[in-house]
PDB file of C-alpha atoms in Angstrom:
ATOM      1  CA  UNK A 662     107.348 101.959 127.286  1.00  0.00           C
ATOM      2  CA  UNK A 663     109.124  99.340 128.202  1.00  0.00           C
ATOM      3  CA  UNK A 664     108.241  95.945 126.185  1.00  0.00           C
ATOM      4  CA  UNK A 665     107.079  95.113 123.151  1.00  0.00           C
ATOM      5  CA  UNK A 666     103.459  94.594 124.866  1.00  0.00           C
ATOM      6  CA  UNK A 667     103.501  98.686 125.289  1.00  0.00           C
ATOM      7  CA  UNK A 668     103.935  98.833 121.864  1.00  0.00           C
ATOM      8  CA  UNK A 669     101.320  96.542 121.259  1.00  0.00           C
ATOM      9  CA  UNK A 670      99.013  98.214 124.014  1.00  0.00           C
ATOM     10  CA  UNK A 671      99.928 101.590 122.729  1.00  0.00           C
ATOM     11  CA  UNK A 672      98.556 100.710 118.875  1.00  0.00           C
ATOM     12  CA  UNK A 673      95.447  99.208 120.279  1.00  0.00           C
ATOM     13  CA  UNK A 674      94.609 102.923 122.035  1.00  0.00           C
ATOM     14  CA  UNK A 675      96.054 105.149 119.477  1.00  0.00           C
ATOM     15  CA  UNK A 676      95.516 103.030 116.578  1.00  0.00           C
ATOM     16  CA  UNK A 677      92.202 101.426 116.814  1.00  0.00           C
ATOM     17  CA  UNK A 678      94.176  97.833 116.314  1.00  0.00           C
ATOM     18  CA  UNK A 679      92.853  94.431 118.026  1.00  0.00           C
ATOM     19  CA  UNK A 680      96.199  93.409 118.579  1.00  0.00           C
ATOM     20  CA  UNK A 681      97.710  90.830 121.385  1.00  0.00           C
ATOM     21  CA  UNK A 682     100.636  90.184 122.752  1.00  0.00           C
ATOM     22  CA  UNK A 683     100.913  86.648 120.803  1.00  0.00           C
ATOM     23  CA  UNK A 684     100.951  89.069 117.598  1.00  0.00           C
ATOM     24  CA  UNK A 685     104.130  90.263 118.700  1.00  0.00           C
ATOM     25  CA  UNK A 686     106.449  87.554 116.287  1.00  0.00           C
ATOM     26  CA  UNK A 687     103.914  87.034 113.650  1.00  0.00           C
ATOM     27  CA  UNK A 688     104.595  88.563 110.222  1.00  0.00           C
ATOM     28  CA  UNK A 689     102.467  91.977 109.746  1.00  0.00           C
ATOM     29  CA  UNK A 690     101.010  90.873 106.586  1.00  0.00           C
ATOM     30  CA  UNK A 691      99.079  88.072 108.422  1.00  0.00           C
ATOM     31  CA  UNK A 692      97.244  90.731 110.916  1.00  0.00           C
ATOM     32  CA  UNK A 693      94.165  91.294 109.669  1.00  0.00           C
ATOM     33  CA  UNK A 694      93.787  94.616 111.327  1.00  0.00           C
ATOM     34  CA  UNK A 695      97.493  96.104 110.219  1.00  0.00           C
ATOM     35  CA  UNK A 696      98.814  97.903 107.058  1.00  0.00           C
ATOM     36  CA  UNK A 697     101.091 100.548 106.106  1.00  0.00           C
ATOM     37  CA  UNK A 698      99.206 103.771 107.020  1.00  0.00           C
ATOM     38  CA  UNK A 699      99.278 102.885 111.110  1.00  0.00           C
ATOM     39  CA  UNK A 700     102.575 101.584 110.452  1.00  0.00           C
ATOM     40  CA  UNK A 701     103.296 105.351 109.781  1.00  0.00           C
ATOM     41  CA  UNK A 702     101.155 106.548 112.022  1.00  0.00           C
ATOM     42  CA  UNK A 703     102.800 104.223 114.836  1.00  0.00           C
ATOM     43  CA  UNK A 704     106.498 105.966 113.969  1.00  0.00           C
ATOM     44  CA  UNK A 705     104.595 108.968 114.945  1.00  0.00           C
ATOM     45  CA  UNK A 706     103.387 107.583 118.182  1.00  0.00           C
ATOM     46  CA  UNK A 707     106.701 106.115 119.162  1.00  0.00           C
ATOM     47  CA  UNK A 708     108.763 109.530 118.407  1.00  0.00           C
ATOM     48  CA  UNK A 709     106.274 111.569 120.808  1.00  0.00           C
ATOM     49  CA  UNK A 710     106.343 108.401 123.209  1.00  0.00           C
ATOM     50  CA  UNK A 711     110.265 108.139 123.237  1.00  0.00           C
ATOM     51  CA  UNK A 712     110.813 111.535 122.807  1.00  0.00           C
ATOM     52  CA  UNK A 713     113.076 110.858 119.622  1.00  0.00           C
ATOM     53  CA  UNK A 714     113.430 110.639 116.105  1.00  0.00           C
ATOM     54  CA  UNK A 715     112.563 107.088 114.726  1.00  0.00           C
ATOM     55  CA  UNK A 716     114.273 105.795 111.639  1.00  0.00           C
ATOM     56  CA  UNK A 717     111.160 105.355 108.917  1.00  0.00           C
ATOM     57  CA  UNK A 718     113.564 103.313 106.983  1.00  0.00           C
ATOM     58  CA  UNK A 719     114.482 100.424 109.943  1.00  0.00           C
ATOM     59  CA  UNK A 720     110.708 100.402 110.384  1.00  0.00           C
ATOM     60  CA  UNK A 721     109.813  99.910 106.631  1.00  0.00           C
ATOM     61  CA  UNK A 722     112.077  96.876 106.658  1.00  0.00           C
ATOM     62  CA  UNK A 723     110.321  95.249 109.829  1.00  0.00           C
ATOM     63  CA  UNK A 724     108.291  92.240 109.219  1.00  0.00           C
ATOM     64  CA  UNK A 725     106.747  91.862 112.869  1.00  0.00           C
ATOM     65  CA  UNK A 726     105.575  94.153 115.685  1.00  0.00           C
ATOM     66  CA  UNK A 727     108.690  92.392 118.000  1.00  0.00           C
ATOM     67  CA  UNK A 728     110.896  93.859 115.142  1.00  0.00           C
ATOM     68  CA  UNK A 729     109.640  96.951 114.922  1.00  0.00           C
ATOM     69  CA  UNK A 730     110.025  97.402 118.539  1.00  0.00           C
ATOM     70  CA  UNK A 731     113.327  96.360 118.431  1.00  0.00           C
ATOM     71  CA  UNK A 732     114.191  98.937 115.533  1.00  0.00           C
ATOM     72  CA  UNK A 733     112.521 102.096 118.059  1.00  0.00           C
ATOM     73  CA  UNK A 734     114.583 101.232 120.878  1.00  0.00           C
ATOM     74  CA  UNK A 735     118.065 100.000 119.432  1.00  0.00           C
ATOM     75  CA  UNK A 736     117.979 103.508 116.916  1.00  0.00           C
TER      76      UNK A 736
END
């Protein structure tokens, strides 16, 4: 993974989300298809995919997918 579209790509196949790369900067309370569970679920994706620990906390405090992102690769 390289971008934040892999994330994005990698929560549509895992996940079961309808997201798009526009969705990237948008606030994760407007997606209609997002809450908290595959926010957890997506740590757990990204820790197998990066082959790391992810900081839960960093990810709590994200407000978009861009930031969340952001938080998995900069830990």
């Amino acid at each position: 993974m390289h971008t934040v579209v892999d994330l994005i790509s990698l929560a549509n196949e895992h996940l079961g989300t309808d997201l798009a790369p526009e969705d990237a900067g948008r606030d994760l309370a407007e997606l209609a298809c997002w809450d908290s569970v595959h926010l957890l679920r997506l740590v757990a994706l990204l820790e197998r995919e990066l082959g790391r620990p992810i900081a839960v906390a960093e990810m709590l405090q994200a407000r978009s997918l861009g930031e969340i992102w952001t938080a998995a690769v900069t830990a």
